[in-house]
Tab-separated table of N, CA and C in Angstrom:
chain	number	residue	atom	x	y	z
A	1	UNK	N	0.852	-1.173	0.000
A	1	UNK	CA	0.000	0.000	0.000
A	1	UNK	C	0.894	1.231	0.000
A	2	UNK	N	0.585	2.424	-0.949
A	2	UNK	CA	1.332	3.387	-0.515
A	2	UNK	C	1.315	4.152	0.340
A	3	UNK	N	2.243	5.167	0.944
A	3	UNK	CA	2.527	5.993	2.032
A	3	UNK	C	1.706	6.788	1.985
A	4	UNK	N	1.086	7.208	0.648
A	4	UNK	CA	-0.134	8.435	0.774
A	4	UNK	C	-1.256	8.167	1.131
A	5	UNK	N	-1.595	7.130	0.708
A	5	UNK	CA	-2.643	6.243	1.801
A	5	UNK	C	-2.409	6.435	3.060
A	6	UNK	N	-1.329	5.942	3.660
A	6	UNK	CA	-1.159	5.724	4.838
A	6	UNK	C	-1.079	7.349	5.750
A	7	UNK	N	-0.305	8.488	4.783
A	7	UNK	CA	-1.155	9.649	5.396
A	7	UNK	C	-2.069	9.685	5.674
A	8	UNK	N	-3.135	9.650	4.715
A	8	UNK	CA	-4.488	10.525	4.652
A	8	UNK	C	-4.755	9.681	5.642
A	9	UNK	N	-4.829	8.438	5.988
A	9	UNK	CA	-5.787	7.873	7.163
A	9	UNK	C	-5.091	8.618	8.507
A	10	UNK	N	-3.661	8.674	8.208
A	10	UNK	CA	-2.968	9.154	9.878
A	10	UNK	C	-3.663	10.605	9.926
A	11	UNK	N	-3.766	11.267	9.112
A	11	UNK	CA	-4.571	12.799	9.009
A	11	UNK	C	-6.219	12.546	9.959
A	12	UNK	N	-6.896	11.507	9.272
A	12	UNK	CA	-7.959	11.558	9.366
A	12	UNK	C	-8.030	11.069	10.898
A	13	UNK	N	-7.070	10.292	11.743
A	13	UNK	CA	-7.165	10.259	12.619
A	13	UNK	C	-6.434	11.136	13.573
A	14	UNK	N	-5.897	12.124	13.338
A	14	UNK	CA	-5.096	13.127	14.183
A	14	UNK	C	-6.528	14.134	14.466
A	15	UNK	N	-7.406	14.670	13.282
A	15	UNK	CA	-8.411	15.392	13.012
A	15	UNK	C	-9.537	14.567	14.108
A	16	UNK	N	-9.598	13.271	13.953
A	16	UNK	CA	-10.984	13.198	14.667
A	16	UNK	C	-10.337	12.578	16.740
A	17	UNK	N	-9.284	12.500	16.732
A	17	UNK	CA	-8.827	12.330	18.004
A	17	UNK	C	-9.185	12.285	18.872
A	18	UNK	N	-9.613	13.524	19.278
A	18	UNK	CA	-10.449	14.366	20.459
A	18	UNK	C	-11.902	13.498	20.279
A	19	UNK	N	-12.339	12.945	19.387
A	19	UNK	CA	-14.002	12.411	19.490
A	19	UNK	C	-13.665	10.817	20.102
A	20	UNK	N	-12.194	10.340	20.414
A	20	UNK	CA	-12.548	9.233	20.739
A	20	UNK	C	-11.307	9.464	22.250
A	21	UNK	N	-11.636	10.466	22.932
A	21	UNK	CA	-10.656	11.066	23.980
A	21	UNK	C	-9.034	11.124	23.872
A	22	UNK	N	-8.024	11.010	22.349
A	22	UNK	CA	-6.803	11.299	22.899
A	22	UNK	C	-6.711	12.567	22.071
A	23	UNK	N	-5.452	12.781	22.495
A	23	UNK	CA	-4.711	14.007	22.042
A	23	UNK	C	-4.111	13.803	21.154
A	24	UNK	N	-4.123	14.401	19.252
A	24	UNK	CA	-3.617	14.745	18.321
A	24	UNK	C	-2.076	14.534	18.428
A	25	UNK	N	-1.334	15.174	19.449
A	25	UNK	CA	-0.185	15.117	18.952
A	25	UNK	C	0.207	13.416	19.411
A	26	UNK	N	-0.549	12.837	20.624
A	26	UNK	CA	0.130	11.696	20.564
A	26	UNK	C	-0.407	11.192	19.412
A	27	UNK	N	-1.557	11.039	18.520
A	27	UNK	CA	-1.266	10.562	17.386
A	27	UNK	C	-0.382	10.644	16.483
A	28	UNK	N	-0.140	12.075	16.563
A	28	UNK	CA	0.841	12.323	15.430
A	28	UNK	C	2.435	11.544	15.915
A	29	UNK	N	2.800	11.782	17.106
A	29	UNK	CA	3.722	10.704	17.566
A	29	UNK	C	3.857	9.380	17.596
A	30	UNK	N	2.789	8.655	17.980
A	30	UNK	CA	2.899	6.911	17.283
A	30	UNK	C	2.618	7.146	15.553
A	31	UNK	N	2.494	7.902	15.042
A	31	UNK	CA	2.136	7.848	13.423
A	31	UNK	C	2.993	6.481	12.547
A	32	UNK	N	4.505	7.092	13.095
A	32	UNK	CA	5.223	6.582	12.036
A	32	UNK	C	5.258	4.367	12.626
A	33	UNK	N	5.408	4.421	14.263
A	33	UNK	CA	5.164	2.891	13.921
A	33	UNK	C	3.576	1.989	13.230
A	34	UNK	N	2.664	2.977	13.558
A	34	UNK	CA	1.397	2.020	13.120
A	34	UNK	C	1.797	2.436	11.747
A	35	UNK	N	2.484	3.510	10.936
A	35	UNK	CA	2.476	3.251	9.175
A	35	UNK	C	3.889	2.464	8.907
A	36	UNK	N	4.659	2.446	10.065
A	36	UNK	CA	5.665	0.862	9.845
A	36	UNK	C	4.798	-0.892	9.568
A	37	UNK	N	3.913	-0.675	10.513
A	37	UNK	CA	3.056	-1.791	10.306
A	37	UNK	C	2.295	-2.064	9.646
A	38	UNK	N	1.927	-0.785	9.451
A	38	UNK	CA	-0.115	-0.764	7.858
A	38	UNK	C	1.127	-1.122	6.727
A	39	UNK	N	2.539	-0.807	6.614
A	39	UNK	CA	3.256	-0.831	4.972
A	39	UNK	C	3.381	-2.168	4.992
A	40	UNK	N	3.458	-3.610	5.820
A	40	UNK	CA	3.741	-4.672	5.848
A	40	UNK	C	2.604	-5.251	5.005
A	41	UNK	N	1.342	-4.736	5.054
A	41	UNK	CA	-0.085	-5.357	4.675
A	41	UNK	C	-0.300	-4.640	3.449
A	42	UNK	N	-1.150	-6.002	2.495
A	42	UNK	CA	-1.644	-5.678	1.475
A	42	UNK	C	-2.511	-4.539	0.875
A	43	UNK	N	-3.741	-4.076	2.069
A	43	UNK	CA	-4.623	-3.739	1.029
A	43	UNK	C	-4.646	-2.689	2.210
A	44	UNK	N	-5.308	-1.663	1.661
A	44	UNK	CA	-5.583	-0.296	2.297
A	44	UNK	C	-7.021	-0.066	3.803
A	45	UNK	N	-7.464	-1.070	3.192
A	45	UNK	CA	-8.799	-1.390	4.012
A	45	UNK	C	-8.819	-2.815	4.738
A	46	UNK	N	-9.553	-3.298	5.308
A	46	UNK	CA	-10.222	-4.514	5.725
A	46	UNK	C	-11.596	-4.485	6.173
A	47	UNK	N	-12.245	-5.607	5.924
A	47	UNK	CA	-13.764	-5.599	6.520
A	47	UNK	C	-13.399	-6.511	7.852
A	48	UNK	N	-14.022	-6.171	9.215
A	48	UNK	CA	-14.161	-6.417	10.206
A	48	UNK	C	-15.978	-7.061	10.601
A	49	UNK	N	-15.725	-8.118	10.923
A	49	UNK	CA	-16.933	-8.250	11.724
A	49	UNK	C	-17.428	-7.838	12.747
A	50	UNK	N	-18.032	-6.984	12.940
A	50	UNK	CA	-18.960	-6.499	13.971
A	50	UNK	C	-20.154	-7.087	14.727
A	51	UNK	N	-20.525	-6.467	15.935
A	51	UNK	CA	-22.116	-6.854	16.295
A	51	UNK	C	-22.807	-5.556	15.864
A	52	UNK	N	-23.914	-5.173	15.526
A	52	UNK	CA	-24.937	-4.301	15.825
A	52	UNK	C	-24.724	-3.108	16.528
A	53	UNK	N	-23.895	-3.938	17.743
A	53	UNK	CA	-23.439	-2.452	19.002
A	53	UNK	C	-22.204	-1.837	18.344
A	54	UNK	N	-21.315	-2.782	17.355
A	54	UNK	CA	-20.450	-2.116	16.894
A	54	UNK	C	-18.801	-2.836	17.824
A	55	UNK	N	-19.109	-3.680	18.120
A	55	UNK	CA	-18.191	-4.762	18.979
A	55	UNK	C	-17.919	-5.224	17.711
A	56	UNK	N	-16.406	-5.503	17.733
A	56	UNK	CA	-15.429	-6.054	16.695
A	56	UNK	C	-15.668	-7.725	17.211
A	57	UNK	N	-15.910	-8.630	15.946
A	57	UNK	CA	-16.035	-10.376	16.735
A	57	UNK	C	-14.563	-10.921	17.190
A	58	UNK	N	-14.394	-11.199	18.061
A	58	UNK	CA	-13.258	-11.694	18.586
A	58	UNK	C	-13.662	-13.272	18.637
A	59	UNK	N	-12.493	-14.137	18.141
A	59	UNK	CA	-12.204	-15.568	18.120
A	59	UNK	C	-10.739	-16.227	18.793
A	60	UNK	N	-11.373	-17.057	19.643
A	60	UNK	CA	-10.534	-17.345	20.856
A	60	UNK	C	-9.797	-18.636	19.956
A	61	UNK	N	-8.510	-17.964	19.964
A	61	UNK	CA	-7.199	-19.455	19.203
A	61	UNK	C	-6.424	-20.386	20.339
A	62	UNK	N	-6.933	-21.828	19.763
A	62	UNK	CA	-5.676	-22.386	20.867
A	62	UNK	C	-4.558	-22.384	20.431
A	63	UNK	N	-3.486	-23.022	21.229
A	63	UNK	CA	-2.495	-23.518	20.797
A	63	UNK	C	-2.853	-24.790	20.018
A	64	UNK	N	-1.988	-25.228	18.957
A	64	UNK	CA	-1.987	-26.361	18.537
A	64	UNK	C	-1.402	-27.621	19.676
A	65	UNK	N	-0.326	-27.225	19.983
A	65	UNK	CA	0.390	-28.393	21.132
A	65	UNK	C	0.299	-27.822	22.319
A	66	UNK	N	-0.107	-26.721	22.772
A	66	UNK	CA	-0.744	-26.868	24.472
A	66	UNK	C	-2.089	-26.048	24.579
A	67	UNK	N	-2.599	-26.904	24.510
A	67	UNK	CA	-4.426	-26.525	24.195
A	67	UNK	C	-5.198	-25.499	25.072
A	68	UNK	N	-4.026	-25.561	26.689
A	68	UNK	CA	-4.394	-24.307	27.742
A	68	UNK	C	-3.757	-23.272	27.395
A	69	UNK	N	-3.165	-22.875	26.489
A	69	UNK	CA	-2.248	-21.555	26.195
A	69	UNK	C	-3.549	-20.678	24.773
A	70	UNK	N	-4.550	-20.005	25.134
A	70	UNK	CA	-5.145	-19.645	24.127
A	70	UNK	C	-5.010	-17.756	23.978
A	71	UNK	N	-5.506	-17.208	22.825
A	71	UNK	CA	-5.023	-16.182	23.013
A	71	UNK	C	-6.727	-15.497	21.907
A	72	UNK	N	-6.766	-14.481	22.159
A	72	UNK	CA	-7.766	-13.683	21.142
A	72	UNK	C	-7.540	-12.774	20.238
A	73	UNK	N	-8.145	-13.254	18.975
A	73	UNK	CA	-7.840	-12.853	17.786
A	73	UNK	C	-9.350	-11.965	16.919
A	74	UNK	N	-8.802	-10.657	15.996
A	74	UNK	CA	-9.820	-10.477	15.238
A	74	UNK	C	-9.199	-10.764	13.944
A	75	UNK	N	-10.219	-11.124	13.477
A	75	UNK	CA	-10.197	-11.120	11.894
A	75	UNK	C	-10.347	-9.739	11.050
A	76	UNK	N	-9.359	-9.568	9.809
A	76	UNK	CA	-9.823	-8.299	8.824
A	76	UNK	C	-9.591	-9.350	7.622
A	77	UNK	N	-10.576	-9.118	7.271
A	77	UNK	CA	-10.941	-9.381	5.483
A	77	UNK	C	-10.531	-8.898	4.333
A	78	UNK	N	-10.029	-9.058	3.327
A	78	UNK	CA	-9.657	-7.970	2.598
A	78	UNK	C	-10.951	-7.940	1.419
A	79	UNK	N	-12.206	-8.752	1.662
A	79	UNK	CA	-12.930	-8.258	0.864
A	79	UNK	C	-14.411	-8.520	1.579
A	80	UNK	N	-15.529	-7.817	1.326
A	80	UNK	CA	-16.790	-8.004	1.595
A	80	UNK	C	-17.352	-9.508	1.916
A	81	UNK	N	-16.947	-9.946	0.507
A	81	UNK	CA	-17.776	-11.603	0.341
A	81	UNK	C	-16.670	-12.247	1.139
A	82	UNK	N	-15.728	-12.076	1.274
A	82	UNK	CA	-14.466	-13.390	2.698
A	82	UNK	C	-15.378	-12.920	4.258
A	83	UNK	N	-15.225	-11.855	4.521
A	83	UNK	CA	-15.942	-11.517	5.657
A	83	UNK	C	-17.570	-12.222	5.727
A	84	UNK	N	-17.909	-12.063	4.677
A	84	UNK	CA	-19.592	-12.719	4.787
A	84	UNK	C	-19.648	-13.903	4.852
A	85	UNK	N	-18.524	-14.981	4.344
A	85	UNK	CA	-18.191	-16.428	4.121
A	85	UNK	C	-18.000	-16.797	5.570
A	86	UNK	N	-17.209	-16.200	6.030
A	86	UNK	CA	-16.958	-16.545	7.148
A	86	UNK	C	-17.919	-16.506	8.642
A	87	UNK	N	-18.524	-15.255	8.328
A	87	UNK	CA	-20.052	-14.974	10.000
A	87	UNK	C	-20.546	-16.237	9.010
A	88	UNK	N	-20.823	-16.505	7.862
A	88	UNK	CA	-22.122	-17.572	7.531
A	88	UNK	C	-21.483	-19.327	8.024
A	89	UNK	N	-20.296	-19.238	8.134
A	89	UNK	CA	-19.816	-20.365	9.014
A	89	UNK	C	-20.163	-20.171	10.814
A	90	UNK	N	-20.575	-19.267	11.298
A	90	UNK	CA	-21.022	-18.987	12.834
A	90	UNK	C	-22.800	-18.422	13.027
A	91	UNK	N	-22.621	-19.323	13.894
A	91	UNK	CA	-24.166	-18.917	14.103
A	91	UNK	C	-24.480	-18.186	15.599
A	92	UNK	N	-23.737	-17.084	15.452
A	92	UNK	CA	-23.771	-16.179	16.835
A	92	UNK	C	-24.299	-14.931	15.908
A	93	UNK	N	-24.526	-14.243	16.811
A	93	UNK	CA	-25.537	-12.738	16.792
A	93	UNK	C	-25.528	-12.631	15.658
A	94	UNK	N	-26.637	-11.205	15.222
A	94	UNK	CA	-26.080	-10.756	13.638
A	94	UNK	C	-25.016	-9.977	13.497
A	95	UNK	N	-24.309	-9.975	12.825
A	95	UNK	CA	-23.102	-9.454	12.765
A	95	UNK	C	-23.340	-8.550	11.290
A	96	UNK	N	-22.336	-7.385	10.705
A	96	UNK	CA	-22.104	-6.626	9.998
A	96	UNK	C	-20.817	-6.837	9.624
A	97	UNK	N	-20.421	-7.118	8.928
A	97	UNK	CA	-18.863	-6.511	7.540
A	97	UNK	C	-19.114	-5.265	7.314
A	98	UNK	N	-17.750	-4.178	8.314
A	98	UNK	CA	-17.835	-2.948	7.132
A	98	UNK	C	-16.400	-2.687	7.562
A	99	UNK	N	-15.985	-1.794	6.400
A	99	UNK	CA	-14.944	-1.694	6.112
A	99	UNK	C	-14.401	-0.432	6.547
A	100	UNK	N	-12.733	-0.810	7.284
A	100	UNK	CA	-12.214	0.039	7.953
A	100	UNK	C	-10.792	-0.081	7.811
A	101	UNK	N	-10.024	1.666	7.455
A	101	UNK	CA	-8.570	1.765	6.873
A	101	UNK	C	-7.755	0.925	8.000
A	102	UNK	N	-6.952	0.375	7.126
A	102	UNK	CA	-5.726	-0.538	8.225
A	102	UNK	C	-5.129	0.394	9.178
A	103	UNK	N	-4.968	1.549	9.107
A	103	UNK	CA	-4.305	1.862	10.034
A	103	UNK	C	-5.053	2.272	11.413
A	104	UNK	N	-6.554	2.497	11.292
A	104	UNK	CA	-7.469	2.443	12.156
A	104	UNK	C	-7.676	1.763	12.560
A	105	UNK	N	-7.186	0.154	12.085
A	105	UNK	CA	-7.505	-0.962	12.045
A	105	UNK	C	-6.658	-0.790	13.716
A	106	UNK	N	-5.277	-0.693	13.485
A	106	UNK	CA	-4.050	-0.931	14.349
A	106	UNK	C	-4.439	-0.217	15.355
A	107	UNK	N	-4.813	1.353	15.038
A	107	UNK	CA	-4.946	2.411	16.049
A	107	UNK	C	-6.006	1.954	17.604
A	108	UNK	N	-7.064	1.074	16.690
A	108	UNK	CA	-8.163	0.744	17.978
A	108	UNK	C	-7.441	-0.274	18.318
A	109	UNK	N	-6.499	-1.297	17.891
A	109	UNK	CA	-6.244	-2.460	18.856
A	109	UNK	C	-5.646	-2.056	19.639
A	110	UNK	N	-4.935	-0.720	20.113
A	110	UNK	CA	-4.083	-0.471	21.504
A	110	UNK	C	-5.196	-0.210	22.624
A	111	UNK	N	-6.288	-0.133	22.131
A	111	UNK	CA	-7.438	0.206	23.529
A	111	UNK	C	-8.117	-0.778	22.938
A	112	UNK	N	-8.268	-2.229	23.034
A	112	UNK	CA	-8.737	-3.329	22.832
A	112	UNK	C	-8.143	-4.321	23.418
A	113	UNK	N	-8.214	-3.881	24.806
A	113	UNK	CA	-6.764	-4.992	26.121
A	113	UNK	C	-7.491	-6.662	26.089
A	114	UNK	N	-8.287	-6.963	25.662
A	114	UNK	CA	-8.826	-8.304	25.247
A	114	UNK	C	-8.236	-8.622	24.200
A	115	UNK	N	-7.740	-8.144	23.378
A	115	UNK	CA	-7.210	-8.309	21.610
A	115	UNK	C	-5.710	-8.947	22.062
A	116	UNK	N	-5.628	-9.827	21.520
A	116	UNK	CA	-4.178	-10.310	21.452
A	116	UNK	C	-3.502	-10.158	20.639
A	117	UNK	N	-3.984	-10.279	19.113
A	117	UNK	CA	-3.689	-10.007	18.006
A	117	UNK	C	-5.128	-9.799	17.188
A	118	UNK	N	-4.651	-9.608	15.510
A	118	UNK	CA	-5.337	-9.596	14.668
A	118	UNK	C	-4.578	-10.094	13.449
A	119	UNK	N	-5.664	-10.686	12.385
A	119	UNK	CA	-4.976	-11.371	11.479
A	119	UNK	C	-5.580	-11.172	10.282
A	120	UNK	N	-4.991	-10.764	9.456
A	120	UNK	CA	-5.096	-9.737	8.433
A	120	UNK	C	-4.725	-10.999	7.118
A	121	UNK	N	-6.179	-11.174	6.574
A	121	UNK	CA	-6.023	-12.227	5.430
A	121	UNK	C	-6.033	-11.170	4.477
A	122	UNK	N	-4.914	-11.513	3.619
A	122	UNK	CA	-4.629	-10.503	2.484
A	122	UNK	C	-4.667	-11.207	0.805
A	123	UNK	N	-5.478	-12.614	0.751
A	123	UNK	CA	-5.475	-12.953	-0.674
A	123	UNK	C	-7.183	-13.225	-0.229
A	124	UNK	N	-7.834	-12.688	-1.370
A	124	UNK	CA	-9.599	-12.843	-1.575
A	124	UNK	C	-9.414	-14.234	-1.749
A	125	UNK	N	-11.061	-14.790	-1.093
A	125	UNK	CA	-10.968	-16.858	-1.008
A	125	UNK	C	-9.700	-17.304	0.124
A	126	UNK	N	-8.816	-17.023	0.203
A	126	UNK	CA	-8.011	-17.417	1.116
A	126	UNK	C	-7.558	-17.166	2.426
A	127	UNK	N	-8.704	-18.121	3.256
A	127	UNK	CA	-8.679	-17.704	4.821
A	127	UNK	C	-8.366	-18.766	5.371
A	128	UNK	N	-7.243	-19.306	5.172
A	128	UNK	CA	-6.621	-20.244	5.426
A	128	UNK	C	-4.894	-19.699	5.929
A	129	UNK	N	-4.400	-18.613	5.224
A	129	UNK	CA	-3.226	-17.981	5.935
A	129	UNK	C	-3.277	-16.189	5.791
A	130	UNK	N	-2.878	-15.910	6.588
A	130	UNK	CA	-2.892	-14.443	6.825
A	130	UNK	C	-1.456	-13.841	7.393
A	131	UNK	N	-1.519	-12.491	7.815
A	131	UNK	CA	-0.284	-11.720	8.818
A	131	UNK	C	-0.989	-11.124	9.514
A	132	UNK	N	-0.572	-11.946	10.675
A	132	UNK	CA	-1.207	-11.535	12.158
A	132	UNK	C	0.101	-10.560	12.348
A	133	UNK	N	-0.494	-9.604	13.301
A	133	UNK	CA	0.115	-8.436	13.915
A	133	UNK	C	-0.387	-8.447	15.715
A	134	UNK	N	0.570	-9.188	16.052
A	134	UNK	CA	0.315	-9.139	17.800
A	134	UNK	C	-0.224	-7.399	18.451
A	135	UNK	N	-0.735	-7.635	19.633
A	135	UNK	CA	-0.630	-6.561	20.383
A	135	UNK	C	0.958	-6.125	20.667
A	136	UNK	N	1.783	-7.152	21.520
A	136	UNK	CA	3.039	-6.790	22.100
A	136	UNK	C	4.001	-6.338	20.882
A	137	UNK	N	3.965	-6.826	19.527
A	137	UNK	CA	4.276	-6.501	18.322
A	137	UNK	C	3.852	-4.834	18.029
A	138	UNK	N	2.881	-4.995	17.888
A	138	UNK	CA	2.544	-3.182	17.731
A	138	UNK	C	3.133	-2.293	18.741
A	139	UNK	N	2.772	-2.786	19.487
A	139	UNK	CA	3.330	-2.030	21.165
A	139	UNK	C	4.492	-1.503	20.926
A	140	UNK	N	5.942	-2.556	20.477
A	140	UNK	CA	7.075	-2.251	20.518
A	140	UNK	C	7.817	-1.548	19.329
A	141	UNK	N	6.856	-1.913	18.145
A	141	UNK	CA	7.356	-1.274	16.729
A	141	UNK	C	6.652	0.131	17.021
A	142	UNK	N	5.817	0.875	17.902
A	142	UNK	CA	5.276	1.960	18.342
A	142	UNK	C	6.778	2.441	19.180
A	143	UNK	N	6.679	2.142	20.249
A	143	UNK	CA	7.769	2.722	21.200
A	143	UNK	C	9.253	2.826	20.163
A	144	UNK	N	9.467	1.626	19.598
A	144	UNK	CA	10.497	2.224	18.483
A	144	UNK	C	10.806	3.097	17.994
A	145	UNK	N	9.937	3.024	17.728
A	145	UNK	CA	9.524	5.033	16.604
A	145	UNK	C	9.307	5.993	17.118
A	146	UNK	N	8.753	5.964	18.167
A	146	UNK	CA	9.071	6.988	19.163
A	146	UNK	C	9.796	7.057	19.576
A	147	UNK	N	10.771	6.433	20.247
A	147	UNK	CA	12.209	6.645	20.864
A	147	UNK	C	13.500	7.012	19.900
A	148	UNK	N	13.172	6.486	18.484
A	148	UNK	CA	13.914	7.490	17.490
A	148	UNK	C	13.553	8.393	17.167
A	149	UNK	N	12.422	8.656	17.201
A	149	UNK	CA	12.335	10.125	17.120
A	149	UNK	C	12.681	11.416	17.774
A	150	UNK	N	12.518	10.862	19.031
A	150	UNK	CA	13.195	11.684	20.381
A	150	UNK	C	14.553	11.766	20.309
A	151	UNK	N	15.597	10.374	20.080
A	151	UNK	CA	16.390	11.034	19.811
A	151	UNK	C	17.115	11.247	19.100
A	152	UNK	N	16.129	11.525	17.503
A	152	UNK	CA	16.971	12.326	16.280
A	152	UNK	C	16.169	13.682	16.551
A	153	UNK	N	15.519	14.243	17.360
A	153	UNK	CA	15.272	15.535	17.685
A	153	UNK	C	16.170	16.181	18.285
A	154	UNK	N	17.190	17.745	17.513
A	154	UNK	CA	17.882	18.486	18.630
A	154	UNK	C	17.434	18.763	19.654
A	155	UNK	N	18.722	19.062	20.824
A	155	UNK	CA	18.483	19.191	22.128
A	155	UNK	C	18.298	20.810	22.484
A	156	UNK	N	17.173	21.709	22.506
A	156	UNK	CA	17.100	22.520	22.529
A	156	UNK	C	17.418	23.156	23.905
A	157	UNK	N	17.446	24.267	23.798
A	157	UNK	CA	18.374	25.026	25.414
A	157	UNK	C	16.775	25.138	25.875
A	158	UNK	N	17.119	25.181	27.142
A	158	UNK	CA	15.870	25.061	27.944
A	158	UNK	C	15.373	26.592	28.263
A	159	UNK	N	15.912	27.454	28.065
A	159	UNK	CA	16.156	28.743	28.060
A	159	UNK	C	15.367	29.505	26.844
A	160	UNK	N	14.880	28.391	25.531
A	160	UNK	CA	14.208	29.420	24.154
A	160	UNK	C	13.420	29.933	24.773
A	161	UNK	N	13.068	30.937	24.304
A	161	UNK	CA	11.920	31.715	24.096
A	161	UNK	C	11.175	31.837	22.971
């Protein structure tokens, strides 16, 4: 996906900030790791399953070889009909597919402390492998980028005016 993409969504979320309680500039400060992470992924968007209330569906993964080690996962779709294929394999609530920029995608999983990861199927028909992006993964490719940024910023005299 290109970087201008990946602006306009970091724009669109610096602008609406304040409607979901943070402050602009810390957006503008994690910017560059969540568009380290949206550049890894295919498509500009994903469809998310929802409930009604607007609850993202979360699906609880085991381990393959230790069956008590499980962790919670959302799904993003990279198209309408994969997302619809898939609620029509579950027969829980009604659910909605709608579609939301990857990097918004990333931005809500840091206030989603139930989310373990998310897994981002990036070939249409094929939900069989994806690129999951952990929480502790985002977390640290975030603090990354922030901590270079700080310190490739000069050290200004404490004294400007």
């Amino acid at each position: 996906m290109n970087t201008t993409n990946h602006d306009q969504q970091i724009q669109v979320l610096i602008d609406q900030a304040p409607q979901y309680g943070a402050n602009p500039a810390d957006v503008q400060a994690i910017a560059p790791g969540l568009k380290a992470i949206a550049s890894r992924l295919k498509h500009p968007q994903y469809f998310i399953l929802q409930t009604l209330e607007q609850n993202w569906l979360m699906t609880t993964l085991a381990n393959r070889t230790q069956s008590n080690l499980t962790k919670n996962a959302v799904y993003a779709f990279p198209t309408f009909e994969d997302a619809s294929a898939h609620y029509q394999g579950s027969n829980d609530q009604q659910m909605v597919a709608l579609p939301i920029p990857a990097i918004h995608i990333l931005f809500q999983m840091l206030a989603m402390k139930p989310v373990d990861s998310i897994v981002f199927f990036e070939t249409p028909g094929d939900l069989q492998s994806g690129t999951e992006i952990s929480r502790q993964n985002l977390f640290d490719t975030i603090r990354f980028h922030v901590q270079k940024n700080r310190s490739s910023q000069p050290n200004l005299p404490s004294d400007i005016a």
